[in-house]
Coordinates of C-alpha atoms in Angstrom, one line a residue:
Chain A
X1 CA 0.1 0.3 -0.1
X2 CA 2.4 2.0 1.3
X3 CA 5.1 3.6 -2.0
X4 CA 7.7 5.6 -2.4
X5 CA 6.2 9.6 -2.3
X6 CA 6.9 11.2 -4.8
X7 CA 7.2 14.6 -3.0
X8 CA 10.8 13.9 -1.1
X9 CA 13.0 13.5 -4.4
X10 CA 15.8 15.3 -2.7
X11 CA 16.2 13.3 0.4
X12 CA 16.2 10.4 -2.5
X13 CA 18.9 11.9 -4.6
X14 CA 21.5 12.6 -1.7
X15 CA 22.0 9.2 -0.5
X16 CA 21.8 6.8 -3.7
X17 CA 26.0 7.7 -4.1
X18 CA 26.8 4.2 -3.7
X19 CA 30.0 4.9 -1.7
X20 CA 28.4 7.1 0.3
X21 CA 24.7 6.0 1.4
X22 CA 23.3 5.7 4.4
X23 CA 22.6 2.4 4.4
X24 CA 25.9 1.9 3.3
X25 CA 27.4 3.4 6.6
X26 CA 25.3 2.1 9.0
X27 CA 25.8 -1.3 7.0
X28 CA 29.9 -0.8 7.7
X29 CA 29.1 0.5 11.3
X30 CA 27.5 -2.0 12.4
X31 CA 30.4 -4.2 10.7
X32 CA 32.5 -2.6 12.8
X33 CA 30.5 -3.1 16.0
X34 CA 30.4 -6.3 15.1
X35 CA 34.0 -7.4 14.8
X36 CA 35.0 -5.6 18.1
X37 CA 32.4 -7.8 19.9
X38 CA 33.0 -11.0 18.1
X39 CA 37.5 -9.9 19.3
X40 CA 36.7 -8.6 23.2
X41 CA 34.0 -11.8 23.4
X42 CA 36.3 -14.5 21.2
X43 CA 40.1 -14.0 23.1
X44 CA 38.4 -14.9 26.5
X45 CA 36.3 -17.7 24.4
X46 CA 39.6 -18.6 23.0
X47 CA 41.0 -18.7 26.1
X48 CA 38.5 -20.5 28.0
X49 CA 38.9 -23.6 25.8
X50 CA 42.6 -23.6 24.8
X51 CA 43.9 -23.1 28.4
X52 CA 44.9 -26.7 29.0
X53 CA 47.2 -26.8 25.9
X54 CA 49.2 -23.6 27.2
X55 CA 49.6 -24.5 30.4
X56 CA 52.7 -25.0 31.7
X57 CA 54.5 -27.8 33.6
X58 CA 52.3 -28.2 37.0
X59 CA 53.1 -27.1 40.4
X60 CA 55.3 -29.2 42.4
X61 CA 52.9 -30.3 45.2
X62 CA 54.6 -31.4 48.4
X63 CA 53.6 -33.8 50.5
X64 CA 55.1 -34.1 54.0
X65 CA 56.1 -37.7 54.4
X66 CA 58.2 -37.5 58.0
X67 CA 59.7 -36.0 60.8
X68 CA 63.3 -35.4 60.2
X69 CA 64.1 -37.1 63.4
X70 CA 62.7 -39.5 63.1
X71 CA 64.5 -40.8 59.7
X72 CA 67.5 -43.2 60.9
X73 CA 70.8 -42.1 59.9
X74 CA 72.8 -44.6 58.1
X75 CA 70.2 -46.9 57.8
X76 CA 67.3 -46.9 54.3
X77 CA 64.8 -46.5 55.9
X78 CA 61.1 -46.8 53.9
X79 CA 58.0 -44.5 54.3
X80 CA 54.8 -44.7 52.1
X81 CA 52.6 -41.3 51.9
X82 CA 49.7 -39.9 50.6
X83 CA 49.7 -37.8 48.1
X84 CA 46.8 -35.6 47.1
X85 CA 46.8 -35.5 43.4
X86 CA 44.7 -33.0 41.6
X87 CA 42.9 -33.7 38.4
X88 CA 40.8 -30.4 37.4
X89 CA 38.3 -30.8 40.5
X90 CA 38.5 -34.2 41.5
X91 CA 41.3 -34.1 44.4
X92 CA 42.5 -38.0 44.9
X93 CA 44.9 -39.5 47.5
X94 CA 47.4 -41.7 45.8
X95 CA 49.9 -44.0 47.9
X96 CA 53.4 -43.5 47.4
X97 CA 56.5 -44.7 49.0
X98 CA 60.3 -43.7 48.7
X99 CA 63.1 -45.2 50.2
X100 CA 65.0 -42.5 52.3
X101 CA 67.8 -41.9 53.2
X102 CA 70.5 -39.7 55.3
X103 CA 73.6 -39.7 56.3
X104 CA 73.8 -36.9 58.6
X105 CA 70.5 -36.4 60.1
X106 CA 70.3 -32.8 58.3
X107 CA 70.3 -34.1 54.0
X108 CA 67.9 -36.3 53.0
X109 CA 67.6 -38.5 49.8
X110 CA 64.4 -39.8 48.7
X111 CA 64.3 -42.0 45.4
X112 CA 61.6 -43.3 43.9
X113 CA 60.7 -47.0 44.5
X114 CA 61.4 -48.5 41.1
X115 CA 64.2 -50.2 39.8
X116 CA 64.7 -48.1 36.7
X117 CA 65.5 -51.4 35.0
X118 CA 61.4 -52.4 34.3
X119 CA 60.1 -50.8 37.5
X120 CA 60.1 -53.7 39.8
X121 CA 59.8 -52.2 44.1
X122 CA 63.2 -53.2 44.9
X123 CA 64.3 -53.4 48.7
X124 CA 67.1 -53.2 50.6
X125 CA 69.2 -55.7 51.9
X126 CA 71.4 -54.7 55.4
X127 CA 73.6 -57.0 55.4
X128 CA 75.1 -56.4 51.9
X129 CA 74.5 -53.2 52.3
X130 CA 72.9 -52.5 48.2
X131 CA 69.9 -51.8 47.3
X132 CA 68.4 -55.5 45.3
X133 CA 65.9 -55.5 42.7
X134 CA 64.2 -59.4 42.4
X135 CA 63.3 -59.1 39.0
X136 CA 65.7 -59.5 37.1
X137 CA 68.9 -58.8 40.1
X138 CA 69.5 -55.1 39.1
X139 CA 72.4 -54.1 42.5
X140 CA 72.5 -49.9 43.5
X141 CA 74.5 -48.8 46.8
X142 CA 73.3 -46.5 49.0
X143 CA 73.3 -43.1 46.8
X144 CA 71.6 -44.6 44.2
X145 CA 74.0 -46.1 41.4
X146 CA 74.3 -48.7 39.9
X147 CA 76.3 -51.6 40.7
X148 CA 75.5 -54.6 38.6
X149 CA 73.0 -56.0 37.0
X150 CA 70.2 -54.9 33.9
X151 CA 69.8 -50.9 35.3
X152 CA 69.9 -48.8 32.6
X153 CA 71.0 -45.8 34.9
X154 CA 71.2 -45.0 38.1
X155 CA 67.7 -44.9 40.9
X156 CA 65.0 -42.0 40.3
X157 CA 65.0 -38.5 42.9
X158 CA 61.8 -37.1 44.2
X159 CA 62.8 -33.6 44.7
X160 CA 62.7 -33.0 48.1
X161 CA 63.3 -30.2 51.3
X162 CA 63.5 -29.9 54.9
X163 CA 60.5 -27.5 56.7
X164 CA 60.9 -26.7 60.6
X165 CA 61.9 -30.3 60.9
X166 CA 60.0 -32.1 58.9
X167 CA 60.4 -34.0 55.3
X168 CA 58.2 -33.4 51.8
X169 CA 59.1 -34.7 48.4
X170 CA 57.4 -33.6 45.9
X171 CA 57.7 -35.5 42.0
X172 CA 60.4 -37.9 40.1
X173 CA 62.9 -36.1 38.4
X174 CA 64.1 -39.3 36.3
X175 CA 68.1 -39.5 36.5
X176 CA 70.5 -38.9 34.4
X177 CA 73.8 -41.2 33.3
X178 CA 76.2 -40.4 34.6
X179 CA 78.8 -43.0 34.3
X180 CA 78.1 -44.4 30.8
Chain B
X1 CA 22.8 -2.4 -6.6
X2 CA 25.8 -5.2 -6.4
X3 CA 25.6 -6.9 -9.9
X4 CA 28.7 -5.3 -11.1
X5 CA 30.9 -6.1 -8.3
X6 CA 29.0 -9.5 -7.6
X7 CA 30.8 -12.5 -5.6
X8 CA 32.0 -15.6 -5.7
X9 CA 30.1 -16.9 -3.9
X10 CA 26.6 -14.8 -5.0
X11 CA 27.4 -16.0 -8.5
X12 CA 27.3 -19.8 -7.5
X13 CA 24.6 -19.9 -5.2
X14 CA 22.4 -16.6 -5.9
X15 CA 22.0 -15.6 -2.0
X16 CA 21.5 -12.3 -2.7
X17 CA 16.8 -12.7 -3.3
X18 CA 17.4 -14.5 0.0
X19 CA 19.4 -11.5 1.9
X20 CA 16.9 -9.4 0.5
X21 CA 13.7 -11.3 1.8
X22 CA 15.9 -11.7 5.4
X23 CA 17.0 -8.5 5.8
X24 CA 15.3 -5.5 3.7
X25 CA 12.2 -5.7 5.3
X26 CA 9.5 -2.9 5.0
X27 CA 8.4 -1.8 8.6
X28 CA 5.6 0.3 9.3
X29 CA 5.9 3.8 10.5
X30 CA 5.4 4.3 14.0
X31 CA 7.8 1.2 15.1
X32 CA 10.6 2.3 17.7
X33 CA 12.7 0.4 20.8
X34 CA 10.0 -1.8 22.4
X35 CA 10.1 -3.0 18.9
X36 CA 13.6 -4.5 19.5
X37 CA 13.3 -6.8 22.6
X38 CA 12.6 -10.0 20.7
X39 CA 15.7 -9.2 18.9
X40 CA 17.3 -8.9 22.0
X41 CA 15.9 -11.9 23.6
X42 CA 16.9 -13.9 20.6
X43 CA 20.7 -12.4 21.0
X44 CA 20.6 -13.5 24.9
X45 CA 19.4 -16.4 24.1
X46 CA 22.4 -17.4 21.1
X47 CA 24.6 -16.1 24.3
X48 CA 23.1 -19.1 26.0
X49 CA 23.8 -21.5 24.0
X50 CA 27.2 -20.4 23.3
X51 CA 28.2 -19.9 27.4
X52 CA 26.3 -23.2 28.0
X53 CA 28.2 -25.2 25.6
X54 CA 31.5 -23.9 27.2
X55 CA 30.2 -24.5 30.0
X56 CA 29.7 -27.9 29.7
X57 CA 33.2 -28.6 28.3
X58 CA 33.9 -28.2 32.5
X59 CA 30.7 -28.9 34.3
X60 CA 29.9 -32.8 35.9
X61 CA 26.3 -33.2 36.7
X62 CA 26.8 -35.4 39.2
X63 CA 26.4 -34.9 43.4
X64 CA 29.5 -35.1 44.6
X65 CA 31.3 -33.2 41.6
X66 CA 28.4 -30.7 40.2
X67 CA 29.5 -27.6 43.1
X68 CA 33.0 -29.0 42.3
X69 CA 33.1 -28.7 39.0
X70 CA 31.6 -25.0 39.2
X71 CA 33.9 -23.6 41.6
X72 CA 36.5 -25.0 39.6
X73 CA 35.4 -23.1 36.8
X74 CA 34.8 -20.0 38.7
X75 CA 38.0 -20.2 39.7
X76 CA 40.4 -21.7 38.5
X77 CA 39.7 -22.4 34.1
X78 CA 41.0 -18.8 32.4
X79 CA 37.9 -16.3 31.6
X80 CA 35.4 -19.7 33.3
X81 CA 34.3 -16.7 36.1
X82 CA 33.3 -14.3 32.6
X83 CA 31.7 -17.7 31.6
X84 CA 29.7 -18.7 34.3
X85 CA 29.5 -15.0 35.0
X86 CA 27.2 -13.9 30.7
X87 CA 25.7 -17.2 31.7
X88 CA 24.6 -16.6 35.0
X89 CA 22.9 -13.0 34.3
X90 CA 21.8 -13.7 30.7
X91 CA 19.7 -16.3 31.8
X92 CA 18.0 -13.7 34.3
X93 CA 18.0 -11.2 31.3
X94 CA 16.1 -14.3 28.6
X95 CA 13.6 -14.2 30.9
X96 CA 12.9 -10.4 32.0
X97 CA 12.9 -9.9 27.9
X98 CA 11.0 -12.2 26.8
X99 CA 8.3 -10.8 30.0
X100 CA 8.7 -7.3 28.2
X101 CA 8.6 -8.8 24.1
X102 CA 4.9 -10.3 25.1
X103 CA 3.7 -8.3 27.1
X104 CA 4.6 -5.4 24.2
X105 CA 2.7 -7.9 21.6
X106 CA 0.1 -7.4 23.9
X107 CA 0.0 -4.0 24.5
X108 CA -0.4 -3.0 21.3
X109 CA -2.4 -6.0 19.5
X110 CA 0.2 -7.6 17.7
X111 CA -1.4 -10.5 18.8
X112 CA -4.6 -10.3 16.8
X113 CA -5.0 -11.4 12.9
X114 CA -3.4 -12.8 11.1
X115 CA -0.9 -13.2 13.5
X116 CA -2.1 -15.1 16.1
X117 CA 0.0 -18.7 15.4
X118 CA 3.2 -16.1 16.3
X119 CA 1.4 -15.1 19.7
X120 CA 0.5 -18.9 20.5
X121 CA 4.3 -20.2 19.6
X122 CA 5.6 -17.2 21.2
X123 CA 4.2 -18.5 24.6
X124 CA 4.9 -21.5 24.1
X125 CA 8.5 -19.9 24.3
X126 CA 8.4 -18.8 27.5
X127 CA 6.8 -21.3 29.0
X128 CA 10.2 -23.1 27.5
X129 CA 12.2 -20.3 28.8
X130 CA 10.8 -20.3 32.4
X131 CA 11.2 -24.5 32.0
X132 CA 15.1 -24.2 31.0
X133 CA 15.2 -21.1 33.9
X134 CA 14.1 -23.7 36.2
X135 CA 16.2 -26.4 35.5
X136 CA 19.4 -24.2 35.0
X137 CA 18.9 -22.5 38.9
X138 CA 19.8 -26.8 40.5
X139 CA 22.5 -26.9 38.6
X140 CA 25.4 -25.8 40.8
X141 CA 24.1 -27.8 43.2
X142 CA 24.3 -25.5 46.7
X143 CA 22.0 -25.0 49.4
X144 CA 20.1 -22.0 47.6
X145 CA 19.8 -24.4 44.2
X146 CA 19.1 -27.4 46.1
X147 CA 16.1 -26.0 48.2
X148 CA 15.0 -23.7 45.8
X149 CA 14.1 -27.0 43.2
X150 CA 12.7 -28.5 46.6
X151 CA 10.0 -25.7 46.6
X152 CA 10.1 -25.8 42.8
X153 CA 9.1 -29.4 42.5
X154 CA 7.0 -29.2 45.5
X155 CA 5.1 -26.5 43.4
X156 CA 4.6 -29.1 40.5
X157 CA 2.8 -31.7 43.7
X158 CA 0.3 -29.9 44.9
X159 CA -1.5 -30.2 41.1
X160 CA -4.5 -31.0 41.3
X161 CA -4.8 -35.5 40.1
X162 CA -1.4 -35.5 38.0
X163 CA 0.2 -33.2 41.2
X164 CA 2.2 -37.0 42.4
X165 CA 2.9 -38.1 39.3
X166 CA 4.6 -34.5 38.3
X167 CA 6.3 -34.6 41.5
X168 CA 8.0 -37.7 40.4
X169 CA 8.3 -37.2 36.5
X170 CA 10.9 -34.2 37.8
X171 CA 12.3 -35.3 40.4
X172 CA 12.2 -39.1 39.0
X173 CA 11.6 -40.6 42.3
X174 CA 10.2 -39.7 45.1
X175 CA 13.3 -37.4 46.9
X176 CA 15.5 -34.8 45.3
X177 CA 18.8 -36.4 44.4
X178 CA 21.4 -37.5 41.7
X179 CA 18.4 -38.7 39.5
X180 CA 16.4 -35.2 39.9
X181 CA 20.4 -33.3 38.5
X182 CA 20.7 -35.5 36.0
X183 CA 17.1 -35.0 34.6
X184 CA 17.1 -31.3 35.1
X185 CA 20.7 -31.2 33.1
X186 CA 19.3 -33.6 30.7
X187 CA 16.8 -30.7 30.2
X188 CA 18.0 -28.3 30.5
X189 CA 21.0 -28.8 27.9
X190 CA 19.5 -31.6 25.5
X191 CA 16.0 -31.1 25.1
X192 CA 14.7 -27.4 26.4
X193 CA 17.2 -25.8 23.9
X194 CA 16.6 -28.1 20.8
X195 CA 12.4 -27.1 21.5
X196 CA 13.3 -23.6 22.2
X197 CA 15.8 -23.3 19.3
X198 CA 13.2 -25.0 16.9
X199 CA 10.4 -22.5 18.0
X200 CA 11.9 -19.6 17.4
X201 CA 12.5 -21.1 14.0
X202 CA 8.9 -21.3 13.5
X203 CA 8.2 -17.7 15.2
X204 CA 11.2 -16.3 12.9
X205 CA 9.4 -17.4 9.9
X206 CA 6.1 -16.2 10.9
X207 CA 7.5 -13.0 11.7
X208 CA 9.4 -12.1 8.3
X209 CA 7.2 -14.0 6.5
X210 CA 4.0 -11.7 7.5
X211 CA 6.0 -8.8 8.5
X212 CA 5.8 -6.9 12.0
X213 CA 2.8 -5.5 13.2
X214 CA 2.3 -1.6 13.1
X215 CA 1.9 0.2 16.3
X216 CA -1.7 0.9 16.8
X217 CA -2.9 4.6 16.1
X218 CA -5.1 6.6 18.0
X219 CA -9.0 7.6 16.9
X220 CA -8.5 6.1 13.4
X221 CA -9.6 3.5 11.3
X222 CA -7.4 1.7 9.7
X223 CA -6.5 -1.5 8.3
X224 CA -2.8 -1.1 10.8
X225 CA -2.0 -5.4 10.8
X226 CA -1.8 -5.0 6.9
X227 CA 1.1 -1.8 6.8
X228 CA 3.6 -4.6 4.9
X229 CA 2.1 -5.2 2.1

């Protein structure tokens, strides 16, 4: 029913140059504002999605495992502890253990309790004064060095520190083969 | 107008008539900001879908994990607080905007012939929006959510004859618990949004097909409903 009104041609000619019509200007403004909104909202959205790939190595979670005074000097001691493992919003305790060695009661070494050959649990033999692995006769000395058998490298150590008379351990650090 | 610089896609798909039909619609005289409420509701709905999908990436609908995973989103995930906040406020905004949009149509007489179908679909949409708001409210699984849902489902239980059935249907049993949470989650993320999106499709088709109604004119016997033809 409503047709273009012929009386208003002046207004029409002003706005019909294709490059500069009001229509084009408004459209470009819509695109520009839309682009700004998309950028401002897109950045958080992308970060929200990809953060697991960007996150670096997780911070060490330190676990208290013993009072330093309780660790016998000169005799390796097996200490069990529970580490709180964080997985997203789930925190679950996992049972772990470490062979702890101190020669002076002040500085401590914590060994990962798996043989570096195939991951068997080894034990301290107080008579021979060696760590022995029952699976393939791997033998380590009290400092974790390979004495004999198939293990390719010394025992792995745990990050450890002493704080106010308490021994704490962190993550396992793979040993390197400094001898060979 | 842009026949001379026709693009690669345009040459093959001839989308221009489609675009013109969707966007170059004639609009009756006298419409103003009140007529943007429907579009505003649509924008908020899209915001809810996008932020909702993002939230579902880190949310776990079980009594043991729901609250912790919501905390995880808010405190650990980069911009998780923003995504959750947008979803939270957009949810309230959608209820408010949908109601205002309905009131505008009501007071302007836009529901009258020939647009009754659009109105009916719109009322169904409002009910679904309320359903979405109700089911989403439980998901953080905090005290407020839990007890609000206890009260809300009790209200459904007061419906004559079928109240008891409704109550068990909503809760997935006699009491509110793990099954209620998963049911509400399923309704909230799968069933209701799909229904809303479908009805929005019908709603928009009707609006575009029929054009929007002109505002009623004072003391004038005019056929205001057909201003677009």
